[in-house]
Amino acid sequence: MYADKLKYLLNFFSLLFCAVLVAGCVQTMGSASKKTAQYLQQTELPAVTDRHSQLIHQTLVSLIGGAEAEMRYQLDYSLTQATRTALSSAGQESQLNSTTMAVNFTLTDKQTGEILTSGTASASATSGTINSLYGQAVSERFAGERLVKLLAERMHQKLQLYFLSVEE
């Protein structure tokens, strides 16, 4: 009986020690944000031309924070969207719209003109399960706006990864 309790306590403390050891090795997103903020705040964003670019711009500004006076980097991106419609199988008059969006981005050094990193982020969403035509249109618009914000967050994460890899 005493040996079982001792074995249990030994296993518990071994597991606790491993958890503390592993926790010290993990880098949190908060510390990544602090490390990359100085670089991202020197990034010039493209001009807003439409609703989607406005949402991307607002999301990036909220994630990056305030911009510095001297812009060292230029971020360019393009957004593509594809929508596919299918009739629902429930026998109702509603339709399901599957929307897929992708953002292609390029980060350029403004001084040298060198492309530092580029990439693509994509996401998809389903909308339109509402019976009314107006409801379907609103649902599709909201799905598109949610996708744009999600793509801006993914682009931000990829830029953070780039600056973390350069820093180390």
Coordinates of C-alpha atoms in Angstrom, one line a residue:
M1 CA 0.0 0.0 0.0
Y2 CA 2.8 2.4 1.0
A3 CA 4.7 1.5 -2.2
D4 CA 1.7 2.2 -4.4
K5 CA 1.3 5.7 -2.9
L6 CA 5.1 6.4 -3.2
K7 CA 4.9 5.2 -6.9
Y8 CA 1.9 7.4 -7.5
L9 CA 3.6 10.5 -6.0
L10 CA 6.8 9.8 -7.9
N11 CA 4.9 9.6 -11.2
F12 CA 2.9 12.8 -10.3
F13 CA 6.1 14.8 -9.5
S14 CA 7.8 13.5 -12.6
L15 CA 4.9 14.5 -14.8
L16 CA 4.8 17.9 -13.0
F17 CA 8.5 18.4 -13.6
C18 CA 8.1 17.6 -17.3
A19 CA 5.2 20.0 -17.7
V20 CA 7.2 22.8 -16.1
L21 CA 10.2 22.0 -18.3
V22 CA 8.1 22.0 -21.5
A23 CA 6.2 25.2 -20.5
G24 CA 9.5 27.0 -20.4
C25 CA 10.3 26.0 -24.0
V26 CA 7.0 27.2 -25.5
Q27 CA 6.9 30.7 -27.0
T28 CA 3.5 32.3 -26.6
M29 CA 1.8 34.4 -29.3
G30 CA 2.0 37.4 -26.9
S31 CA 5.8 37.2 -26.8
A32 CA 5.8 36.8 -30.6
S33 CA 3.7 39.9 -31.0
K34 CA 6.1 41.9 -28.8
K35 CA 9.1 40.7 -30.8
T36 CA 7.6 41.4 -34.2
A37 CA 5.7 44.6 -33.4
Q38 CA 8.6 46.9 -34.1
Y39 CA 8.9 45.4 -37.6
L40 CA 5.2 45.2 -38.4
Q41 CA 4.7 48.8 -37.3
Q42 CA 7.2 49.9 -40.0
T43 CA 5.1 48.2 -42.7
E44 CA 3.1 50.4 -45.1
L45 CA -0.3 49.0 -46.0
P46 CA -1.9 49.5 -49.4
A47 CA -4.5 52.1 -50.0
V48 CA -8.2 51.1 -49.3
T49 CA -10.1 50.7 -52.5
D50 CA -13.2 48.7 -51.6
R51 CA -15.0 47.1 -48.6
H52 CA -12.8 44.0 -48.5
S53 CA -9.6 46.0 -48.6
Q54 CA -11.1 48.2 -45.9
L55 CA -11.7 45.2 -43.7
I56 CA -8.2 43.8 -44.3
H57 CA -6.7 47.2 -43.5
Q58 CA -8.8 47.6 -40.3
T59 CA -7.9 44.1 -39.1
L60 CA -4.2 44.5 -39.8
V61 CA -4.1 47.9 -38.1
S62 CA -5.8 46.5 -35.0
L63 CA -3.4 43.6 -34.9
I64 CA -0.2 45.6 -35.6
G65 CA -1.0 48.7 -33.6
G66 CA 0.2 52.2 -34.3
A67 CA 2.6 52.8 -37.2
E68 CA 6.0 54.4 -37.0
A69 CA 7.0 57.5 -38.9
E70 CA 9.6 55.7 -41.1
M71 CA 8.1 52.9 -43.2
R72 CA 10.8 50.3 -44.1
Y73 CA 8.5 47.7 -45.6
Q74 CA 5.7 47.7 -48.2
L75 CA 2.9 45.1 -48.0
D76 CA 1.0 44.4 -51.2
Y77 CA -1.9 41.9 -51.4
S78 CA -4.6 40.8 -53.8
L79 CA -7.8 39.0 -52.8
T80 CA -9.6 36.4 -54.9
Q81 CA -13.0 35.0 -54.3
A82 CA -15.0 32.1 -55.7
T83 CA -18.6 31.2 -54.9
R84 CA -20.3 27.9 -55.6
T85 CA -24.0 27.4 -55.1
A86 CA -25.8 24.1 -54.4
L87 CA -29.4 23.3 -53.6
S88 CA -30.0 22.1 -50.1
S89 CA -31.1 18.5 -49.8
A90 CA -33.7 19.2 -47.1
G91 CA -36.4 19.9 -49.8
Q92 CA -36.6 23.6 -48.9
E93 CA -36.1 26.4 -51.3
S94 CA -32.9 27.6 -49.7
Q95 CA -29.5 27.3 -51.3
L96 CA -26.1 26.7 -49.8
N97 CA -23.3 29.0 -51.0
S98 CA -19.7 27.8 -50.5
T99 CA -17.4 30.8 -50.7
T100 CA -13.6 30.3 -51.0
M101 CA -11.2 33.3 -50.7
A102 CA -7.5 33.6 -50.9
V103 CA -5.1 36.4 -50.3
N104 CA -1.7 36.6 -52.1
F105 CA 0.7 38.9 -50.4
T106 CA 4.2 40.2 -50.9
L107 CA 6.4 42.0 -48.4
T108 CA 9.0 44.3 -50.0
D109 CA 12.0 46.2 -48.5
K110 CA 11.3 49.8 -49.6
Q111 CA 15.0 50.7 -49.6
T112 CA 16.3 47.9 -51.7
G113 CA 13.2 46.8 -53.5
E114 CA 13.9 43.2 -52.5
I115 CA 11.0 40.9 -52.0
L116 CA 11.5 39.7 -48.4
T117 CA 8.6 37.2 -48.3
S118 CA 5.5 36.3 -50.1
G119 CA 2.7 33.8 -49.6
T120 CA -0.9 32.8 -49.8
A121 CA -3.6 32.2 -47.2
S122 CA -7.0 30.8 -48.0
A123 CA -10.2 30.0 -46.2
S124 CA -13.8 28.9 -47.0
A125 CA -17.2 29.3 -45.5
T126 CA -20.7 28.2 -46.2
S127 CA -23.7 30.6 -46.1
G128 CA -27.3 30.9 -47.3
T129 CA -29.2 28.3 -45.3
I130 CA -31.9 30.9 -44.8
N131 CA -35.1 30.6 -46.9
S132 CA -35.6 34.3 -47.8
L133 CA -33.7 35.7 -50.7
Y134 CA -32.7 38.8 -48.7
G135 CA -31.5 36.6 -45.8
Q136 CA -29.4 34.6 -48.2
A137 CA -27.8 37.7 -49.6
V138 CA -27.0 39.1 -46.2
S139 CA -25.7 35.7 -45.1
E140 CA -23.4 35.6 -48.1
R141 CA -22.1 39.1 -47.5
F142 CA -21.4 38.4 -43.8
A143 CA -19.6 35.2 -44.7
G144 CA -17.4 37.1 -47.1
E145 CA -16.6 39.7 -44.5
R146 CA -15.7 37.0 -41.9
L147 CA -13.5 35.4 -44.4
V148 CA -11.7 38.6 -45.2
K149 CA -11.0 39.2 -41.5
L150 CA -9.8 35.7 -41.1
L151 CA -7.4 36.0 -44.1
A152 CA -6.0 39.2 -42.7
E153 CA -5.3 37.4 -39.4
R154 CA -3.6 34.6 -41.2
M155 CA -1.5 37.0 -43.3
H156 CA -0.5 38.8 -40.1
Q157 CA 0.6 35.4 -38.6
K158 CA 2.7 34.6 -41.6
L159 CA 4.3 38.0 -41.5
Q160 CA 5.0 37.4 -37.8
L161 CA 6.7 34.1 -38.6
Y162 CA 8.8 35.8 -41.2
F163 CA 10.1 38.4 -38.8
L164 CA 10.6 35.8 -36.0
S165 CA 12.8 33.7 -38.4
V166 CA 14.8 36.8 -39.5
E167 CA 15.3 37.9 -35.9
E168 CA 16.8 34.6 -34.7

